[in-house]
Every structure is written in structure tokens, then in C-alpha cells.
Amino acid sequence: MRYLLLCLPAFALAVPASAQTPPTPQAAAPAQAAPEFEARVKELAGILSGKGDYDAYFAPSFRAQVPKEKFDQINAQLIATNGPYSDIQNVEAASPWSGAVTVAYRDALATIRIAVDPAAPHQVTGLLISGLTAREKTLDQVSTAIQGLRGGAGFVLARLGNGAPQALKQHDADRPFAIGSEFKLVILAELVRATNAGERKWDDTVTLDGTPLPGGGYTFKPVGTKVSLRELATQMISISDNSATDILLRTLGREKVEAMMPVIGIADPARNRPFLGTLELFKLKGVGQGALAKRYLALDEAGRRKLLAGEIAATPIGAIDPMLFRDGKPVMIDQLEWFESPNDLVRVMDWLRRNTEGPKGTDARAILSKNTSISPAVAAKWQYVGYKGGSEPGVIAMTLLLQAKNGDWYVLSGSWNDPAAEVEQGRFAGLIGKAAELAVPE
């Protein structure tokens, strides 16, 4: 989940690219890199090793968004979870001034997208970690590694067909875990149902009315701004925008979203009722050091709905502790979150697959595939990759809908929770990325 006030990405390992010059996605045809771009790629080794000149390497626009202290923290996290930096193994130019670099660490390979300013002094304007792949050699090794993670973790690789999904490899796949922003798949499912039924259209617009919103792209939009359901869903899934999520939940209706849970295969929907919006969760966890949450959890479902509609709705955003989530400590993740098992998420993705076949599914499938989370090299081995993940301190969850080149469909889903400490998100993402690579049918 993207945290209130922090505006961190759902997959919180990315070094944000400059808003002025984001990295360009890889092109299908080979491109010729400019010599100055190649020179900056060579210098990347020093930057990742902590020996380079940060101010000289990065453009002012990048440094304004990512101060050296923040970059060093992200770099230290990469090293802590993947071992020390080794070398740069491959460079694929997308244009003369941008491309993807494969960086080797002891335990993983990272795909880093880099963009360089064409104007002298040709500083780096964008740097984004777009995928991590672990070094494990087999799915059994990946499964063993996931089983050994502290706290608790579950994992499943399933083949989809005309009947129920068939698990090919799994560990604790029926255990519910906190899943962070993966809950947004339920909202997407209700939107798919409503558009398929003709109740709504993807081009339908919502008019912003000034209702308070959590952090995101619509938080400070003026009253009267119109935004389409398609745009809201795209932002909700692709960058996990919390403001778009809460607008959609309110527009579609909490009760209708709740009604979708058993339809799409969530085994224990009662645990997720009432179905919380992101701002509601932030208020529960962040007001009075969790005092609201304790009162909420002590109530039955009817009491919780009354509290949400009354006191929680009236609580101002300013009452939320501004340090919520910033210290990296888990906050009641085993009691107050959104909970689904890996097998639940397999069934959710299977429902989305079956209900987005043909032309009617073009929008939903495009939305799911906008951010694949895995490295471009691994994604290229599949015909289609859809993805949603989620995280908060102590939580990471990743689910991939995969179509092989032969047309067969699969779902890969994993979750890791530790109520006592932050989880190593890079290590887990690397394991899921490796599983996606190893799952490609021969």
C-alpha cells in the first residue's frame, strides 16, 4: 500500500525517477546508446558501491526528489537483502539516452532503468529498480527459501483452466495473510462485473466533491474535477494510488465490493468486513497510538460500520500521527489489515481472467499489465503478465497472472508477514521474480 503522507510506491524499493525525465521503457528494436550514456552506465558501479560522486552523477531534479541520504538508505537495503554489489552484467539501450542495466549482487540480479540528460553535462535524470531476480536454481529451492523466512510466508504456483485452479507448487497456501494493496483487486473485480453487466462504462466519470482523501494524485485536485473510472482503476492498480482507490470504493459502493468477495473466491470474506478504505485504515492505526483501532476491533460488524460512518469519518486527517509507518515497525498487521490467502488470490486472478476474455476485457487486462513488477527479461518470456502487490511495514504480497506463449494460464502468488519486524522486501521480490522465470513452460 502507498502510505499516507509518505507517498511511497506499493513496491517500495524503487528509486523514483525524475518527474521531468522518467526512464523510457525498453523498445522492441535495438537502439544505439550515446557514448555519454555508456559512460554514465560505467560510473554506476561506483555509485552503487558508495564510492561515486553523487552530486556530479545525478541531475539537480533527481537530487531534489532523492537526496543522497535517502538514496544511501535504499542502496543499503539492497545490499542487506541481496548481498554485496558484484558487477554490471548487461546493458540494453532503449534509446540513445535511456536503457535497462542488469546489476549483479551476490544473491540476486537487479534490473535498473536509467535515463541520462542529452544536454551536457549529461547527468542521470532517472534511476528505477524495475525488477529483482533471486539466484535460486529451481522452484523447490525458491519454495524452501520462502518457507525459511522469519514470521510467516505462503506461496503457490497454480495452473488455470476450465475448472478449479490446480496447484503445482505451494506452501501454506490456504493461510490468510495481511496483503496490503492487493485488496484493490476486489475493487477492480466489482468494476469489471459492473461494466460487463452494462451498469457502468469505463468512460463514466466521477466528479470530485472535496471529500477528504489519503495521499495520491487526486488528493489536492480542485472540487469539480472529473475523472474517468478507467483512469481511477489504472492509477489504483498500476501505482497503487490510495486517493484513486478510495474514490472508486465510494463510487462503486462498499456493500457491492463486499458482495464480490465470495463471488471471486475469497474463503473467509467476513474477516474483511467492513471492507475498509485506505484512509479509514490509516485513521484506525494512526490516531491516538492505535486507540481507535482497539475500540474498532472490540466491536461486532454492525458496531464497526457505525463507528466508520460516524466518528472515523469525522476524524480529520490531521489527527493521524505523521510518523505512522515511517519507523518501519509493523502496526497491528495480524489484527487490522486486509486478509487473503495465496490460494484466495489465485481464485481472484482466475475470476478476473475468465471475466476479461475477449474485447470486453481489454481495459481491465491493460490495467493489470501496466506494472508487471518483474524484470523485463523475465516478463518477455511470457505472453501476458498481470500484477498487483502490496506492502506496509511487516507485510509484502505479490500476485502475478501469467499467460505462457503456448496460451496456458498460471497464477503465482506469495505473501510474507512478520508482526514483529519489517520484512526484507527486496529478498522476497527476488524470490517471486525467480519463481516467475522458473515457471515458464518449456
Short mmCIF file of C-alpha atoms in Angstrom, two decimals, residues 179-363:
data_model
loop_
_atom_site.label_atom_id
_atom_site.label_comp_id
_atom_site.label_asym_id
_atom_site.label_seq_id
_atom_site.Cartn_x
_atom_site.Cartn_y
_atom_site.Cartn_z
CA ILE A 179 -1.84 -8.40 1.84
CA GLY A 180 -1.59 -4.60 1.78
CA SER A 181 -2.71 -3.08 -1.50
CA GLU A 182 -3.65 -6.40 -3.08
CA PHE A 183 -7.09 -5.72 -1.58
CA LYS A 184 -7.57 -3.34 -4.52
CA LEU A 185 -8.11 -6.34 -6.80
CA VAL A 186 -11.52 -6.79 -5.16
CA ILE A 187 -12.49 -3.24 -6.14
CA LEU A 188 -11.26 -3.90 -9.68
CA ALA A 189 -13.35 -7.07 -9.78
CA GLU A 190 -16.51 -5.15 -8.87
CA LEU A 191 -15.74 -2.63 -11.61
CA VAL A 192 -15.27 -5.47 -14.11
CA ARG A 193 -18.57 -7.02 -13.03
CA ALA A 194 -20.40 -3.70 -13.31
CA THR A 195 -19.01 -2.85 -16.75
CA ASN A 196 -19.64 -6.37 -18.06
CA ALA A 197 -23.23 -6.11 -16.83
CA GLY A 198 -23.72 -2.75 -18.55
CA GLU A 199 -24.32 -0.98 -15.22
CA ARG A 200 -21.27 1.21 -15.78
CA LYS A 201 -18.90 2.17 -18.58
CA TRP A 202 -15.14 2.59 -18.36
CA ASP A 203 -15.59 6.13 -19.70
CA ASP A 204 -18.07 7.08 -16.96
CA THR A 205 -16.74 9.99 -14.94
CA VAL A 206 -16.66 10.80 -11.24
CA THR A 207 -16.82 14.43 -10.12
CA LEU A 208 -14.57 15.15 -7.15
CA ASP A 209 -16.60 16.74 -4.37
CA GLY A 210 -13.95 17.67 -1.82
CA THR A 211 -14.34 14.56 0.34
CA PRO A 212 -11.03 14.10 2.24
CA LEU A 213 -8.67 11.67 0.55
CA PRO A 214 -5.46 9.89 1.52
CA GLY A 215 -2.20 10.66 -0.27
CA GLY A 216 -2.25 10.27 -4.04
CA GLY A 217 -2.70 12.03 -7.33
CA TYR A 218 -6.25 13.24 -6.63
CA THR A 219 -5.80 14.48 -3.06
CA PHE A 220 -5.40 18.13 -4.00
CA LYS A 221 -7.40 18.21 -7.22
CA PRO A 222 -9.97 21.03 -7.20
CA VAL A 223 -13.60 20.33 -6.44
CA GLY A 224 -15.46 19.71 -9.68
CA THR A 225 -12.60 17.81 -11.35
CA LYS A 226 -13.96 14.98 -13.47
CA VAL A 227 -12.04 11.73 -13.78
CA SER A 228 -12.99 8.53 -15.60
CA LEU A 229 -13.41 5.14 -13.98
CA ARG A 230 -10.74 3.85 -16.35
CA GLU A 231 -8.21 6.40 -15.14
CA LEU A 232 -9.01 5.77 -11.49
CA ALA A 233 -8.66 2.00 -11.90
CA THR A 234 -5.41 2.40 -13.81
CA GLN A 235 -3.90 4.54 -11.07
CA MET A 236 -5.24 2.26 -8.33
CA ILE A 237 -3.64 -0.86 -9.81
CA SER A 238 -0.55 0.37 -11.63
CA ILE A 239 0.87 2.72 -8.99
CA SER A 240 -1.41 1.76 -6.07
CA ASP A 241 -2.77 5.31 -5.77
CA ASN A 242 -4.70 5.45 -2.50
CA SER A 243 -6.75 8.51 -3.42
CA ALA A 244 -7.96 6.77 -6.60
CA THR A 245 -8.75 3.68 -4.53
CA ASP A 246 -10.94 5.48 -2.03
CA ILE A 247 -12.77 7.37 -4.78
CA LEU A 248 -13.54 4.09 -6.55
CA LEU A 249 -14.63 2.34 -3.37
CA ARG A 250 -17.01 5.16 -2.54
CA THR A 251 -18.31 5.36 -6.12
CA LEU A 252 -18.90 1.63 -6.56
CA GLY A 253 -20.23 1.18 -3.03
CA ARG A 254 -18.72 -0.63 -0.07
CA GLU A 255 -21.55 -3.18 0.06
CA LYS A 256 -21.20 -4.09 -3.61
CA VAL A 257 -17.45 -4.55 -3.23
CA GLU A 258 -18.05 -6.72 -0.16
CA ALA A 259 -20.56 -8.81 -2.12
CA MET A 260 -17.85 -9.62 -4.66
CA MET A 261 -15.57 -11.34 -2.14
CA PRO A 262 -17.33 -14.73 -2.10
CA VAL A 263 -18.02 -14.46 -5.83
CA ILE A 264 -14.33 -14.18 -6.69
CA GLY A 265 -13.26 -16.93 -4.33
CA ILE A 266 -12.18 -15.40 -1.01
CA ALA A 267 -12.71 -18.19 1.51
CA ASP A 268 -13.32 -16.01 4.61
CA PRO A 269 -14.93 -12.76 3.43
CA ALA A 270 -16.26 -12.00 6.93
CA ARG A 271 -12.74 -11.18 8.08
CA ASN A 272 -12.63 -8.30 5.59
CA ARG A 273 -16.00 -6.81 6.52
CA PRO A 274 -16.48 -3.92 6.74
CA PHE A 275 -14.28 -3.53 3.66
CA LEU A 276 -12.02 -0.67 4.65
CA GLY A 277 -10.80 2.19 2.52
CA THR A 278 -7.18 3.22 2.86
CA LEU A 279 -7.87 6.47 4.73
CA GLU A 280 -10.05 4.58 7.19
CA LEU A 281 -7.23 2.15 7.90
CA PHE A 282 -4.75 4.99 8.35
CA LYS A 283 -7.07 6.69 10.84
CA LEU A 284 -7.61 3.47 12.77
CA LYS A 285 -3.91 2.77 13.06
CA GLY A 286 -2.63 6.32 13.30
CA VAL A 287 -4.93 8.17 15.70
CA GLY A 288 -4.19 8.06 19.41
CA GLN A 289 -1.46 5.45 19.01
CA GLY A 290 -3.97 2.89 17.83
CA ALA A 291 -6.69 3.76 20.35
CA LEU A 292 -9.30 3.95 17.58
CA ALA A 293 -8.19 0.58 16.26
CA LYS A 294 -8.57 -1.09 19.64
CA ARG A 295 -12.10 0.24 20.01
CA TYR A 296 -12.95 -0.80 16.46
CA LEU A 297 -11.64 -4.34 16.90
CA ALA A 298 -13.68 -4.81 20.08
CA LEU A 299 -16.94 -4.22 18.19
CA ASP A 300 -19.08 -6.58 16.13
CA GLU A 301 -19.61 -5.90 12.42
CA ALA A 302 -22.61 -3.62 12.96
CA GLY A 303 -20.73 -1.63 15.57
CA ARG A 304 -17.73 -1.27 13.30
CA ARG A 305 -19.91 0.08 10.48
CA LYS A 306 -21.44 2.62 12.86
CA LEU A 307 -18.00 3.75 14.03
CA LEU A 308 -16.76 4.09 10.44
CA ALA A 309 -19.77 6.16 9.38
CA GLY A 310 -19.63 8.37 12.44
CA GLU A 311 -16.53 9.10 14.46
CA ILE A 312 -13.95 7.79 11.98
CA ALA A 313 -15.46 9.66 9.03
CA ALA A 314 -15.47 12.85 11.12
CA THR A 315 -11.87 12.46 12.35
CA PRO A 316 -9.66 14.92 10.46
CA ILE A 317 -6.65 13.71 8.52
CA GLY A 318 -4.50 15.97 10.68
CA ALA A 319 -5.20 13.72 13.67
CA ILE A 320 -3.21 10.89 12.07
CA ASP A 321 0.27 10.53 13.52
CA PRO A 322 2.59 11.96 10.82
CA MET A 323 5.17 9.34 11.78
CA LEU A 324 2.80 6.46 11.01
CA PHE A 325 4.81 3.74 9.16
CA ARG A 326 7.93 5.91 8.97
CA ASP A 327 9.88 3.97 11.57
CA GLY A 328 9.39 0.71 9.65
CA LYS A 329 7.70 -1.01 12.60
CA PRO A 330 4.63 -3.18 11.88
CA VAL A 331 1.37 -1.78 13.24
CA MET A 332 -1.19 -4.43 14.21
CA ILE A 333 -0.77 -6.26 10.90
CA ASP A 334 -2.12 -9.52 12.36
CA GLN A 335 -5.35 -7.84 13.52
CA LEU A 336 -6.15 -4.89 11.31
CA GLU A 337 -5.43 -5.14 7.58
CA TRP A 338 -6.93 -6.87 4.55
CA PHE A 339 -6.53 -10.64 4.74
CA GLU A 340 -6.40 -13.20 1.94
CA SER A 341 -4.51 -16.45 1.41
CA PRO A 342 -2.30 -17.15 -1.62
CA ASN A 343 -4.99 -19.56 -2.84
CA ASP A 344 -7.62 -16.82 -2.40
CA LEU A 345 -5.54 -14.61 -4.68
CA VAL A 346 -5.21 -17.41 -7.22
CA ARG A 347 -9.01 -17.60 -7.36
CA VAL A 348 -9.32 -13.80 -7.57
CA MET A 349 -6.94 -13.65 -10.54
CA ASP A 350 -8.68 -16.61 -12.15
CA TRP A 351 -12.02 -14.82 -11.86
CA LEU A 352 -10.51 -11.72 -13.43
CA ARG A 353 -9.01 -13.82 -16.24
CA ARG A 354 -12.29 -15.56 -17.04
CA ASN A 355 -14.30 -12.34 -16.88
CA THR A 356 -11.97 -10.31 -19.09
CA GLU A 357 -11.87 -12.60 -22.11
CA GLY A 358 -12.48 -11.01 -25.50
CA PRO A 359 -12.93 -7.31 -26.36
CA LYS A 360 -14.87 -6.54 -23.16
CA GLY A 361 -11.77 -7.32 -21.12
CA THR A 362 -9.36 -5.01 -22.96
CA ASP A 363 -9.42 -2.26 -20.34
#
